[in-house]
C-alpha positions as a printed Julia matrix, in Angstrom:
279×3 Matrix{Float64}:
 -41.41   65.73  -0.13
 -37.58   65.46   0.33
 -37.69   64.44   3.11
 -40.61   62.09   3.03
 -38.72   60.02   0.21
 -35.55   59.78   2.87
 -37.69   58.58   5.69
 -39.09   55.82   3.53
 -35.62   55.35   2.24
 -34.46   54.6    5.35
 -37.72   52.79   6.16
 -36.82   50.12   3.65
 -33.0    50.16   4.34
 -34.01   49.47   8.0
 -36.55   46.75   6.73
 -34.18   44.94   4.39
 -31.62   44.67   7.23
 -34.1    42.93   9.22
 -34.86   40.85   6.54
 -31.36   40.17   6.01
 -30.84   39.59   9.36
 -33.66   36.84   9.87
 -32.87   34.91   6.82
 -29.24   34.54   8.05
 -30.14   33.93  11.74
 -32.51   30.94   9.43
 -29.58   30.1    7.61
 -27.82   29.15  10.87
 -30.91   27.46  12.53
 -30.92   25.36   9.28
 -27.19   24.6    9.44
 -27.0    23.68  13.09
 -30.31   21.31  12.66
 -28.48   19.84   9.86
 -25.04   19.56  11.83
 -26.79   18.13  14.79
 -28.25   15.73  12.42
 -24.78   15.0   10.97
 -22.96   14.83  14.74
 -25.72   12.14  16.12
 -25.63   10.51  12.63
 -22.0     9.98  13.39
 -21.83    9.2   16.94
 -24.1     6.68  16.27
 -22.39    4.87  13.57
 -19.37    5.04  15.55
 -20.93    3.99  18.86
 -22.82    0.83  17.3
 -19.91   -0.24  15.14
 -17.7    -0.74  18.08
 -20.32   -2.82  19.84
 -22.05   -4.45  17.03
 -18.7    -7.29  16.74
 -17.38   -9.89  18.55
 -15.94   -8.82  21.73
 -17.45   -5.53  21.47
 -18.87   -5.52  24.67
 -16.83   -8.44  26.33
 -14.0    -6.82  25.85
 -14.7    -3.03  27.03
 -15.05   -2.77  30.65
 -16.9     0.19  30.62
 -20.22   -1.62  29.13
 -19.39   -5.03  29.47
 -22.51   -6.91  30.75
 -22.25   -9.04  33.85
 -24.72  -11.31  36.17
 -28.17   -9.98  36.75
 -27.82   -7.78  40.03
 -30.1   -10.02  42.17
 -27.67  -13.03  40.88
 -24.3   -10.98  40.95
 -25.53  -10.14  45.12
 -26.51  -13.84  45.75
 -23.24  -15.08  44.72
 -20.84  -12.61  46.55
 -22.83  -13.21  49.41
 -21.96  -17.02  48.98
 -18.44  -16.45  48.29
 -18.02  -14.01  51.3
 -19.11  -17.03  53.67
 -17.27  -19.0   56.01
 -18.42  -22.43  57.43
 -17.23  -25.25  59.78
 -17.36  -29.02  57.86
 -16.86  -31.41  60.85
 -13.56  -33.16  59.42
 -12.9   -30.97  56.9
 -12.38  -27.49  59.13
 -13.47  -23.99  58.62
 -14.41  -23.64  54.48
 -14.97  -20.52  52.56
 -17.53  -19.7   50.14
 -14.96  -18.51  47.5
 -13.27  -21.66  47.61
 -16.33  -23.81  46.96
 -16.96  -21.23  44.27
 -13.7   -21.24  42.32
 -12.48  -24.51  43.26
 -15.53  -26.66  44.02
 -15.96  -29.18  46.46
 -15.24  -33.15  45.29
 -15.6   -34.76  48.17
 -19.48  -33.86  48.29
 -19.73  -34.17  44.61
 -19.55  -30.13  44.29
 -18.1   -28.71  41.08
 -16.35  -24.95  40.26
 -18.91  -22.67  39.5
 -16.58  -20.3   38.63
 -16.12  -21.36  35.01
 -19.78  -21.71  34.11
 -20.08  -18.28  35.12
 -16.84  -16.58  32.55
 -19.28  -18.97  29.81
 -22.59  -17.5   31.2
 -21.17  -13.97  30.62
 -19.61  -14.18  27.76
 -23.21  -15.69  26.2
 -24.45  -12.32  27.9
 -22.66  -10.2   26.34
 -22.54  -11.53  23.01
 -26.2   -12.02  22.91
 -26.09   -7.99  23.25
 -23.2    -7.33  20.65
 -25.97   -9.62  18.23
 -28.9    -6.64  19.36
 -26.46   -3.92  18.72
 -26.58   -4.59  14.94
 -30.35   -3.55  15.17
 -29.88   -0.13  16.64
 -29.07    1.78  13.43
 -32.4     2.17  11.56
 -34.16    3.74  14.87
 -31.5     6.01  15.45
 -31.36    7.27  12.31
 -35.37    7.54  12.29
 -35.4     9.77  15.51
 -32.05   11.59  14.31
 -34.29   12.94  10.83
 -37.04   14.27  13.23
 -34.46   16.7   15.14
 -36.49   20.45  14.88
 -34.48   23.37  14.79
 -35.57   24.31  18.26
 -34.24   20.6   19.25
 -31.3    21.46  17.73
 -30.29   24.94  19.37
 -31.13   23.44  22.15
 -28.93   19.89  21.94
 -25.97   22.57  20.57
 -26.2    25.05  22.93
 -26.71   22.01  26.2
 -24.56   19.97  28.19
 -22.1    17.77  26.89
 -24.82   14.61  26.7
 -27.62   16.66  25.45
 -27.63   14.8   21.88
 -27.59   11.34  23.92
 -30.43   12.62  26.47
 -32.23   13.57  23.4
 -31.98   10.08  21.88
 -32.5     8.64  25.22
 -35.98   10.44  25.22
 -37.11    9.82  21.59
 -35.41    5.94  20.85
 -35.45    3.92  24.46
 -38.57    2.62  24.51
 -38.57    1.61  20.04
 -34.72    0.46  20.91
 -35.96   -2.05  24.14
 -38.88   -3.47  21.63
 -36.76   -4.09  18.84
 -33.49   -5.67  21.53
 -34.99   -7.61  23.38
 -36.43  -10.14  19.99
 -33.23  -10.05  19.28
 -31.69  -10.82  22.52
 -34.08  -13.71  23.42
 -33.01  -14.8   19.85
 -29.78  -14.55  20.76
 -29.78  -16.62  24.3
 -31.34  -19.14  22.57
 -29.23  -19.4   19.61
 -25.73  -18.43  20.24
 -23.48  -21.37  21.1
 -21.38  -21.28  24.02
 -19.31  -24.24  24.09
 -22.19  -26.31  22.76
 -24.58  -24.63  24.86
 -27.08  -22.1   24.31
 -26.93  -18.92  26.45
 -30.61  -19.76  27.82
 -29.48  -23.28  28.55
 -26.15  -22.29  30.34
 -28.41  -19.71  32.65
 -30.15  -22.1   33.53
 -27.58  -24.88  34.22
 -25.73  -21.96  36.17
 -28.67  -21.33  38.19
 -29.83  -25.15  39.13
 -26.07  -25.42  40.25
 -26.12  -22.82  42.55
 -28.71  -24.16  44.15
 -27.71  -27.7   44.3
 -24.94  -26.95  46.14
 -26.38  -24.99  48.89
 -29.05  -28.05  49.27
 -25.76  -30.21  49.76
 -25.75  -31.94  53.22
 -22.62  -31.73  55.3
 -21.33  -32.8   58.61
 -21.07  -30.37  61.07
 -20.87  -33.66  63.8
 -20.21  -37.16  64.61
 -23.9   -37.37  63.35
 -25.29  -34.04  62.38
 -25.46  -33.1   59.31
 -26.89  -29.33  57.63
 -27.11  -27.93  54.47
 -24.51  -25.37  53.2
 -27.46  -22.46  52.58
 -28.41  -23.09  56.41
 -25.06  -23.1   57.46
 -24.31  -20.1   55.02
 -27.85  -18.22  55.76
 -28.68  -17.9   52.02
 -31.56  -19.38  50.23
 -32.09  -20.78  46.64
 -33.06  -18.4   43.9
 -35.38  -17.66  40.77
 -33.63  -17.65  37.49
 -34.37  -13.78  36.52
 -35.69  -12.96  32.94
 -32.11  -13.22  31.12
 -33.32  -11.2   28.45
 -34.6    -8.74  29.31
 -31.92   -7.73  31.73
 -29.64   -8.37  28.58
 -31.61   -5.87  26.72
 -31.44   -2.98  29.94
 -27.75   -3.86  30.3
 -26.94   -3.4   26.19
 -28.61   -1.01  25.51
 -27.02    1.66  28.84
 -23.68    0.08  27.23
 -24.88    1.42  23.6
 -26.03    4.93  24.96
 -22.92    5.51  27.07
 -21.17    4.81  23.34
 -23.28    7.68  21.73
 -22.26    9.91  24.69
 -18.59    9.24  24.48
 -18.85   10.03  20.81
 -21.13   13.2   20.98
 -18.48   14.64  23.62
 -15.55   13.76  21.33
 -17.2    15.96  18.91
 -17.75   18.85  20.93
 -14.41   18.94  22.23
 -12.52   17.47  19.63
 -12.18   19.9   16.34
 -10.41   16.79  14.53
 -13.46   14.44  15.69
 -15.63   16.66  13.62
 -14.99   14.57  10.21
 -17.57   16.5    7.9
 -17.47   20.24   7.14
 -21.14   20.88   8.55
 -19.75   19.1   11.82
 -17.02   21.55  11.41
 -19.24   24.68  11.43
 -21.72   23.84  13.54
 -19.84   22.75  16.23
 -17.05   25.94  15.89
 -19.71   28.23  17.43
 -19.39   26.07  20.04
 -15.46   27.45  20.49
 -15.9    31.03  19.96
């Protein structure tokens, strides 16, 4: 009888331990859920804050937005040319670019262009003020399995996670507010939309500009130059792509400051969680 009563004496010691266990292992699953919440809550904040003002993305060269890639190839293309202007000599693409050309009535590019991007880029910093509310919707639906696994991951596994759930609700509510944006935001007296295009009609003006190559024959710079006129891309939407990698590199920055950083982690959950990280 004895030693019945021991062996379910030990029975429920053995059980209660267990239990024990499990509801702390829960109590940590809980925690590091909530912490995760807390980091990406943070990073977030942080990230859109800094991009969400004047200059936010102008200013940082890491996601400051330039000419649409098809433009942005077009144009170093025509700066990288050289051509021969019977009476004038051999003249380069760059300095038509920077410098235009008066004698055929060609003006500088050049400074259209600083305008053009800096109507880019603050059509994004505009968008970025949006970004908050969808974060933090995506942020509340972290599970604790998402979490052990964002803690435990690589050093951008809170941004890939975001990446996954937000990119696709982010890009519908940007690019509204972009296309807002390029047609609202003064540059100089000129919408963003309206510079674009003026930018664009320019550029292929002057490679329809006739010049003499002869006593009598003339050609057109984009013959002479071997480059054709372009399609204004959709500014907007290449705004929206373009802001929104500039935004998500910001989270990432942020998520690895807290990871490596103890004094980045500015809460005491952040502080906990991310301590089993340096054991």
């Amino acid at each position: 009888m004895k030693k019945l009563l021991f062996i379910s004496l030990v029975f429920v010691s053995i059980s209660s331990c267990e239990l024990l266990e499990d509801a702390t292992e829960n109590t940590q699953n809980i925690d590091i859920a909530e912490g995760l919440k807390e980091a990406l809550r943070v990073g977030t904040d942080t990230a859109t804050s800094k991009l969400a003002v004047v200059d936010g993305y102008l200013k940082d060269q890491a996601v400051k937005i330039l000419l649409p890639d098809e433009l942005e190839q077009q144009i170093q293309e025509f700066k990288s040319f050289q051509i021969n202007i019977f009476g004038f000599g051999s003249v380069s693409g760059e300095q038509i670019y920077n410098t235009g050309f008066p004698a055929f009535g060609i003006n500088s590019l050049a400074s259209k262009e600083d305008e053009l991007i800096t109507g880019i880029n603050r059509a994004a910093e505009e968008a970025a003020k949006e970004a908050g509310p969808i974060f933090f919707d995506a942020i509340r639906g972290i599970t604790i399995t998402d979490a052990e696994n964002i803690l435990y991951g690589s050093d951008s596994a809170a941004t890939t996670f975001l990446v996954d759930r937000t990119y696709s609700s982010l890009f519908d509510t940007f690019e509204p507010k972009v296309d807002v944006a390029v047609n609202s935001v003064q540059i100089n007296g000129q919408s963003i939309e309206a510079l674009y295009a003026s930018y664009v009609a320019d550029y292929n003006e002057i490679l329809n500009v006739s010049v003499p190559t002869g006593l009598t024959n003339f050609s057109s710079i984009g013959e002479l130059a071997g480059l054709n006129t372009i399609s204004q891309p959709d500014i907007s939407a290449f705004a929206t792509e373009k802001g929104l990698d500039g935004l998500f590199l910001k989270v990432q920055e942020e998520e690895k400051n807290i990871r490596e950083d103890p004094f980045a982690r500015v809460t005491q959950i952040l502080e906990d969680v991310f301590s089993l990280l340096d054991q």
